Coordinates of C-alpha atoms in Angstrom, one line a residue:
M1453 CA 12.8 -21.6 0.7
A1454 CA 14.0 -23.1 -2.6
E1455 CA 16.9 -21.0 -3.9
A1456 CA 16.5 -19.4 -7.3
P1457 CA 18.8 -21.0 -9.9
R1458 CA 21.8 -19.0 -11.1
L1459 CA 20.9 -17.4 -14.5
T1460 CA 22.9 -15.8 -17.3
E1461 CA 22.3 -12.1 -17.6
S1462 CA 20.3 -12.6 -20.7
A1463 CA 17.9 -15.1 -19.1
S1464 CA 17.6 -12.9 -16.1
A1465 CA 16.5 -10.0 -18.4
V1466 CA 14.1 -12.2 -20.2
F1467 CA 12.6 -13.5 -16.9
A1468 CA 12.0 -10.1 -15.6
V1469 CA 10.2 -9.0 -18.9
L1470 CA 8.2 -12.1 -19.0
A1471 CA 7.1 -11.6 -15.4
G1472 CA 6.0 -8.1 -16.3
A1473 CA 4.1 -9.1 -19.5
G1474 CA 2.5 -12.2 -18.1
S1475 CA 2.8 -13.9 -21.4
A1476 CA 4.8 -13.3 -24.7
T1477 CA 6.2 -14.8 -27.8
R1478 CA 10.0 -14.9 -28.4
P1479 CA 9.8 -12.0 -30.8
Q1480 CA 7.9 -9.9 -28.3
L1481 CA 10.4 -10.8 -25.6
A1482 CA 13.3 -9.7 -27.9
S1483 CA 11.6 -6.4 -28.4
L1484 CA 10.8 -5.8 -24.8
A1485 CA 14.2 -6.9 -23.4
G1486 CA 16.2 -5.2 -26.2
L1487 CA 18.0 -8.4 -27.1
S1488 CA 18.6 -10.2 -30.4
K1489 CA 16.2 -13.2 -31.4
P1490 CA 19.0 -15.8 -31.1
T1491 CA 19.9 -14.5 -27.5
V1492 CA 16.3 -14.6 -26.5
S1493 CA 15.9 -18.1 -27.9
S1494 CA 18.9 -19.3 -25.8
A1495 CA 17.5 -17.5 -22.7
V1496 CA 14.1 -19.0 -23.1
A1497 CA 15.6 -22.5 -23.4
E1498 CA 17.6 -21.8 -20.2
L1499 CA 14.4 -20.6 -18.4
E1500 CA 12.5 -23.6 -19.5
S1501 CA 15.2 -25.9 -18.3
A1502 CA 15.0 -24.3 -15.0
R1503 CA 11.1 -24.5 -15.1
L1504 CA 11.0 -20.7 -14.8
A1505 CA 9.2 -20.4 -18.0
A1506 CA 6.8 -22.7 -19.8
H1507 CA 5.2 -22.9 -23.2
S1508 CA 1.6 -21.8 -22.7
G1509 CA 0.1 -21.8 -26.2
T1510 CA 0.4 -20.4 -29.7
A1511 CA -0.4 -17.0 -31.4
S1512 CA -0.9 -16.2 -35.0
G1513 CA 1.1 -13.4 -36.6
V1514 CA 0.0 -11.0 -39.3
T1515 CA 1.7 -13.2 -41.9
G1516 CA -0.4 -16.3 -40.7
R1517 CA 2.6 -17.9 -39.1
S1518 CA 2.1 -19.1 -35.5
A1519 CA 4.5 -18.4 -32.7
A1520 CA 4.9 -20.1 -29.3
V1521 CA 3.6 -18.1 -26.3
Y1522 CA 5.5 -18.5 -23.1
G1523 CA 4.5 -17.8 -19.5
L1524 CA 6.0 -18.2 -16.1
G1525 CA 6.7 -21.8 -15.2
P1526 CA 6.0 -23.7 -11.9
A1527 CA 9.5 -22.9 -10.4
A1528 CA 9.0 -19.2 -10.6
G1529 CA 7.1 -19.3 -7.4
A1530 CA 4.8 -17.0 -5.5
V1531 CA 5.0 -14.1 -3.0
L1532 CA 2.9 -13.1 0.0
A1533 CA 1.7 -9.7 1.0
V1534 CA 0.3 -9.0 4.5
D1535 CA -1.6 -6.0 5.7
L1536 CA -1.5 -5.8 9.4
G1537 CA -4.3 -3.2 9.8
P1538 CA -5.6 -1.7 13.0
A1539 CA -8.6 -4.1 13.0
L1540 CA -8.2 -6.5 10.2
T1541 CA -5.3 -8.7 8.7
R1542 CA -5.5 -9.0 5.0
V1543 CA -3.3 -11.4 3.0
R1544 CA -2.8 -11.9 -0.6
G1545 CA -0.6 -14.5 -2.4
C1546 CA 0.4 -13.7 -6.0
A1547 CA 2.4 -15.3 -8.8
L1548 CA 5.4 -13.3 -10.0
D1549 CA 3.3 -12.0 -12.9
G1550 CA 0.9 -10.4 -10.3
T1551 CA -1.9 -13.1 -10.9
L1552 CA -3.8 -13.4 -7.6
L1553 CA -3.5 -17.0 -6.2
A1554 CA -4.8 -16.7 -2.7
Q1555 CA -6.3 -14.3 -0.2
A1556 CA -7.6 -14.5 3.4
T1557 CA -8.9 -12.0 5.9
G1558 CA -9.3 -12.2 9.6
T1559 CA -9.1 -10.0 12.8
R1560 CA -5.8 -8.5 13.9
D1561 CA -5.6 -11.2 16.6
E1562 CA -5.9 -13.9 14.0
A1563 CA -2.9 -12.7 11.9
A1564 CA -1.0 -16.0 12.2
D1565 CA -4.0 -18.1 11.2
V1566 CA -4.8 -15.7 8.3
V1567 CA -1.3 -16.1 6.9
R1568 CA -1.4 -19.9 7.2
E1569 CA -4.7 -20.0 5.4
A1570 CA -3.3 -18.0 2.4
L1571 CA -0.1 -20.0 2.4
A1572 CA -2.2 -23.3 2.3
A1573 CA -4.0 -22.0 -0.8
L1574 CA -0.9 -21.3 -2.8
P1575 CA 0.0 -23.9 -5.5
A1576 CA 1.7 -27.0 -4.1
G1577 CA 5.4 -26.9 -4.6
A1578 CA 5.6 -23.4 -5.6
P1579 CA 8.6 -21.7 -3.8
L1580 CA 7.7 -18.7 -1.7
R1581 CA 10.1 -15.9 -2.9
T1582 CA 9.4 -13.1 -0.5
V1583 CA 6.9 -11.7 1.9
V1584 CA 6.0 -8.0 2.3
V1585 CA 4.3 -6.9 5.5
A1586 CA 2.6 -3.6 5.6
V1587 CA 2.6 -2.0 9.1
G1588 CA 1.3 1.1 10.6
D1589 CA 4.6 2.1 11.8
V1590 CA 8.0 3.6 10.6
T1591 CA 10.0 1.0 8.8
A1592 CA 13.7 1.5 9.0
R1593 CA 16.1 0.8 6.0
E1594 CA 17.2 -2.9 5.9
K1595 CA 20.6 -3.8 7.2
E1596 CA 22.6 -6.6 5.6
G1597 CA 21.9 -9.9 7.3
A1598 CA 19.4 -8.2 9.8
R1599 CA 15.8 -9.4 10.0
M1600 CA 13.4 -6.4 9.7
R1601 CA 11.1 -5.5 12.5
P1602 CA 8.7 -2.6 13.2
A1603 CA 10.6 0.4 14.7
T1604 CA 8.4 1.0 17.6
A1605 CA 5.8 -0.8 19.9
K1606 CA 2.9 0.2 17.6
A1607 CA 3.1 -2.8 15.4
G1608 CA 5.9 -4.9 17.0
P1609 CA 3.7 -7.4 19.0
V1610 CA 1.3 -8.2 16.3
F1611 CA 4.2 -8.5 13.8
D1612 CA 5.9 -11.1 16.1
A1613 CA 2.7 -13.0 16.5
M1614 CA 2.2 -13.2 12.7
A1615 CA 5.8 -13.9 11.9
V1616 CA 5.7 -17.4 13.5
A1617 CA 3.4 -18.5 10.6
L1618 CA 6.0 -17.7 7.9
P1619 CA 8.2 -20.4 6.5
P1620 CA 11.8 -20.1 7.7
G1621 CA 14.4 -18.6 5.4
V1622 CA 12.0 -16.5 3.3
P1623 CA 13.0 -12.8 3.0
V1624 CA 10.6 -10.6 4.9
H1625 CA 10.4 -6.9 3.9
L1626 CA 8.5 -4.2 5.9
E1627 CA 6.7 -1.3 4.4
N1628 CA 4.6 1.5 5.9
N1629 CA 0.9 0.9 5.2
V1630 CA 0.2 4.3 3.9
N1631 CA 3.1 4.0 1.4
C1632 CA 1.6 0.7 0.2
A1633 CA -1.9 2.3 -0.3
A1634 CA -0.2 5.2 -2.2
L1635 CA 1.4 2.7 -4.6
A1636 CA -2.0 1.1 -5.1
E1637 CA -3.5 4.6 -5.9
L1638 CA -0.6 5.3 -8.3
H1639 CA -0.9 2.0 -10.4
E1640 CA -4.7 1.1 -9.9
G1641 CA -6.5 4.0 -8.2
A1642 CA -7.2 7.7 -8.3
A1643 CA -3.6 8.7 -9.1
R1644 CA -3.1 6.6 -12.3
G1645 CA -1.3 8.6 -14.8
R1646 CA 0.2 11.1 -12.2
R1647 CA 3.8 10.8 -11.3
T1648 CA 3.6 13.1 -8.2
F1649 CA 0.9 13.3 -5.6
G1650 CA 0.2 13.0 -2.0
Y1651 CA -2.0 10.2 -0.4
L1652 CA -3.6 11.6 2.7
R1653 CA -5.0 8.9 5.0
I1654 CA -7.4 10.0 7.7
G1655 CA -8.9 7.4 9.9
V1656 CA -8.0 6.1 13.4
G1657 CA -4.5 7.5 12.7
I1658 CA -3.3 9.9 10.0
G1659 CA -0.4 9.5 7.5
L1660 CA 0.9 10.7 4.2
G1661 CA 2.2 8.6 1.3
I1662 CA 4.5 10.8 -0.8
V1663 CA 5.0 9.8 -4.4
V1664 CA 7.5 11.8 -6.4
G1665 CA 8.4 10.9 -10.0
G1666 CA 6.6 7.7 -9.7
E1667 CA 8.5 6.5 -6.6
V1668 CA 7.6 6.5 -2.9
L1669 CA 9.6 9.0 -0.8
R1670 CA 10.6 7.2 2.4
G1671 CA 13.0 9.7 3.9
A1672 CA 16.3 9.2 5.8
N1673 CA 14.8 7.4 8.7
G1674 CA 12.0 5.8 6.8
A1675 CA 9.6 8.3 8.4
A1676 CA 8.6 10.5 5.5
G1677 CA 4.8 11.4 5.9
E1678 CA 4.5 10.6 9.5
L1679 CA 2.1 13.5 10.0
A1680 CA 1.3 12.4 13.6
R1681 CA 4.6 14.0 14.5
L1682 CA 3.7 17.5 13.3
P1683 CA 3.7 19.7 16.3
Y1684 CA 0.3 20.4 17.8
P1685 CA -1.1 22.5 19.3
W1686 CA 1.2 25.3 18.2
D1687 CA 0.0 28.4 20.0
D1688 CA 1.1 30.8 22.7
G1689 CA 1.2 29.2 26.1
R1690 CA 0.4 25.7 24.8
E1691 CA 3.1 23.0 24.5
P1692 CA 2.8 20.5 21.6
R1693 CA 2.2 16.9 22.8
H1694 CA 3.5 13.7 21.3
E1695 CA 1.3 12.7 18.3
A1696 CA -1.4 15.2 19.6
L1697 CA -2.5 16.0 15.9
E1698 CA -3.3 12.5 15.3
E1699 CA -5.3 12.4 18.6
Y1700 CA -7.2 15.5 17.6
I1701 CA -8.0 14.6 14.0
G1702 CA -8.4 10.8 14.3
A1703 CA -11.7 9.0 14.3
R1704 CA -11.9 8.5 18.0
S1705 CA -11.9 12.3 18.6
L1706 CA -14.3 12.7 15.8
L1707 CA -16.8 10.4 17.5
R1708 CA -16.2 12.1 20.8
R1709 CA -17.0 15.5 19.3
A1710 CA -20.2 14.0 17.9
A1711 CA -21.1 12.6 21.4
E1712 CA -20.7 16.1 22.9
V1713 CA -23.3 17.7 20.8
W1714 CA -25.6 14.8 19.8
P1715 CA -29.3 15.6 20.7
D1716 CA -31.4 13.0 22.4
E1717 CA -34.1 13.4 19.8
D1718 CA -31.7 12.1 17.1
G1719 CA -31.5 8.8 18.8
P1720 CA -28.4 6.9 19.9
C1721 CA -25.1 8.7 19.1
P1722 CA -23.1 6.9 16.4
R1723 CA -20.6 4.5 17.8
T1724 CA -18.4 4.3 14.7
A1725 CA -17.3 6.8 12.0
E1726 CA -19.3 4.8 9.4
Q1727 CA -22.5 5.2 11.4
L1728 CA -21.8 9.0 11.8
F1729 CA -21.2 9.4 8.0
T1730 CA -24.5 7.5 7.4
R1731 CA -26.5 9.9 9.7
A1732 CA -24.9 12.8 7.9
G1733 CA -25.9 11.3 4.5
E1734 CA -29.5 11.0 5.8
G1735 CA -29.6 14.6 6.4
R1736 CA -29.2 14.7 10.2
A1737 CA -28.2 18.3 10.9
V1738 CA -25.8 17.7 13.8
A1739 CA -24.1 14.8 12.1
R1740 CA -23.7 17.0 9.1
A1741 CA -22.2 19.8 11.1
V1742 CA -19.7 17.4 12.8
I1743 CA -18.7 16.1 9.4
D1744 CA -18.3 19.6 7.9
R1745 CA -16.1 20.6 10.8
H1746 CA -14.0 17.4 10.2
A1747 CA -13.6 18.4 6.6
V1748 CA -12.3 21.9 7.5
D1749 CA -9.7 20.1 9.7
V1750 CA -8.7 17.8 7.1
G1751 CA -8.5 20.7 4.6
R1752 CA -6.1 22.5 6.9
L1753 CA -3.9 19.5 7.1
A1754 CA -3.9 19.2 3.4
A1755 CA -2.8 22.9 3.2
A1756 CA 0.1 21.9 5.4
V1757 CA 1.0 19.2 3.0
T1758 CA 0.6 21.4 0.0
A1759 CA 2.8 24.2 1.5
V1760 CA 5.7 21.7 1.8
L1761 CA 5.3 19.4 -1.2
D1762 CA 3.1 21.2 -3.7
P1763 CA 2.0 17.8 -5.0
G1764 CA -0.5 19.0 -7.4
L1765 CA -2.8 16.2 -6.5
I1766 CA -3.9 15.0 -3.0
V1767 CA -5.8 11.6 -2.8
L1768 CA -8.0 11.4 0.3
G1769 CA -8.1 7.8 1.9
G1770 CA -8.7 6.1 5.2
S1771 CA -12.0 5.2 7.0
T1772 CA -13.1 8.9 7.3
G1773 CA -10.9 10.5 4.7
A1774 CA -12.2 8.5 1.7
D1775 CA -15.8 9.3 2.3
P1776 CA -16.9 11.7 -0.5
Q1777 CA -19.0 13.7 2.0
I1778 CA -15.9 15.5 3.2
L1779 CA -14.5 16.2 -0.3
P1780 CA -16.2 19.6 -0.8
G1781 CA -15.2 20.9 2.5
V1782 CA -11.6 19.9 2.2
R1783 CA -11.4 21.4 -1.3
A1784 CA -12.9 24.7 0.0
E1785 CA -10.5 25.0 3.0
L1786 CA -7.5 24.0 0.9
A1787 CA -8.4 26.6 -1.8
R1788 CA -8.8 29.2 1.0
L1789 CA -5.4 28.6 2.5
S1790 CA -3.1 27.5 -0.4
W1791 CA -2.6 27.4 -4.2
P1792 CA -4.7 25.4 -6.6
T1793 CA -4.4 21.7 -5.8
E1794 CA -6.6 18.9 -7.2
V1795 CA -8.3 16.9 -4.4
V1796 CA -10.0 13.5 -5.0
S1797 CA -11.3 10.5 -3.0
S1798 CA -9.5 7.2 -3.0
K1799 CA -10.6 4.6 -5.6
V1800 CA -8.8 1.5 -4.0
G1801 CA -10.6 1.7 -0.6
D1802 CA -9.9 -0.7 2.2
L1803 CA -8.0 -3.0 -0.1
G1804 CA -5.4 -0.4 -1.1
T1805 CA -2.8 -1.4 1.5
V1806 CA -2.7 -5.1 0.6
V1807 CA -2.9 -4.3 -3.2
G1808 CA 0.1 -2.0 -2.9
A1809 CA 2.0 -4.5 -0.7
A1810 CA 1.3 -7.3 -3.3
R1811 CA 2.8 -5.1 -6.0
L1812 CA 5.9 -4.6 -3.9
A1813 CA 6.1 -8.2 -3.1
V1814 CA 6.0 -9.2 -6.8
T1815 CA 8.8 -6.7 -7.6
R1816 CA 10.8 -8.1 -4.8
G1817 CA 10.1 -11.7 -5.8
V1818 CA 11.3 -11.1 -9.4
Q1819 CA 14.5 -9.5 -7.9
T1820 CA 15.2 -12.8 -5.9
V1821 CA 15.1 -14.7 -9.2
T1822 CA 17.2 -12.3 -11.2
E1823 CA 19.7 -10.9 -8.7
T1824 CA 22.2 -13.6 -9.3
A1825 CA 22.3 -12.6 -13.1
G1826 CA 25.8 -13.0 -14.6
A1827 CA 26.9 -15.9 -12.5
K1828 CA 26.9 -18.3 -15.4
D1829 CA 28.1 -15.8 -18.1

């Protein structure tokens, strides 16, 4: 990985502003960075010399005078976001202003090949600044000088298989996949304009992304929102089992319950959650009853979340949670058990995790360029 050049503090500030804006004139950069015009002119010259910024056109002002427009230069580089999902691997490559440069999708077993495909599509010569990998696992806080790795066996093997495709020396940061999806909902989805909410993912597994004051709450062990660890069942004479709640409410058990009551006259029993929801949408009574019961279960889980967090808004995501057919039942059960809380369906869908991971990667990538600020002052 090409090391970022050492920048003055003012050049670092201007670079960060330019990355956020995508393109800007020097007067706009001065306003956004809170710096004087002479300081910005000097900073822009420094960034141009380092090929971190480049002249990209002109803009006419209200007085009719034209001003040079600047964007990121070729040395600014790119970042990579990898979603190691339970079935699919999704990868996005982005410039440091968030522009999408490359994307690739494949099966979980093809993770390394999918990463190589995306890397090959990035602009030639653009330094790779950082990689963010979203995993369905707890992600511990980073330790100085230690390479991050998933905390448990859930994601470890597939992460190791994927990691061989990454260029040596590039910083790799892990983030929980539900947290990534919550960030996507915050910035581009159903929670835009909201600073505090819960993103409740229900699919093969369950999880909660907690956003408070516009920031993801990760917890002391990086395990905030690990709903699978809620004790279940919790009743006289019954011992809670490890991750039993996830086993009960996850998609596999949903399909098992459907199979137990599926009538022969309704044809073959659905083999996927998508097929089950399709049958319910077609008006099949048994499918509708199974989905309605699932909505009640999700509503009770939402009530537990609301009792602890009082988030004001819950966004439902995941392969079963995002389906609008469960929305009325979740709302009704939550209203019965808890105080008023808005419940909506996800707007980012299956791409939420990689979209959120890409946003994190861009932030990290800008930091790798600006973190040496002051070294030349």
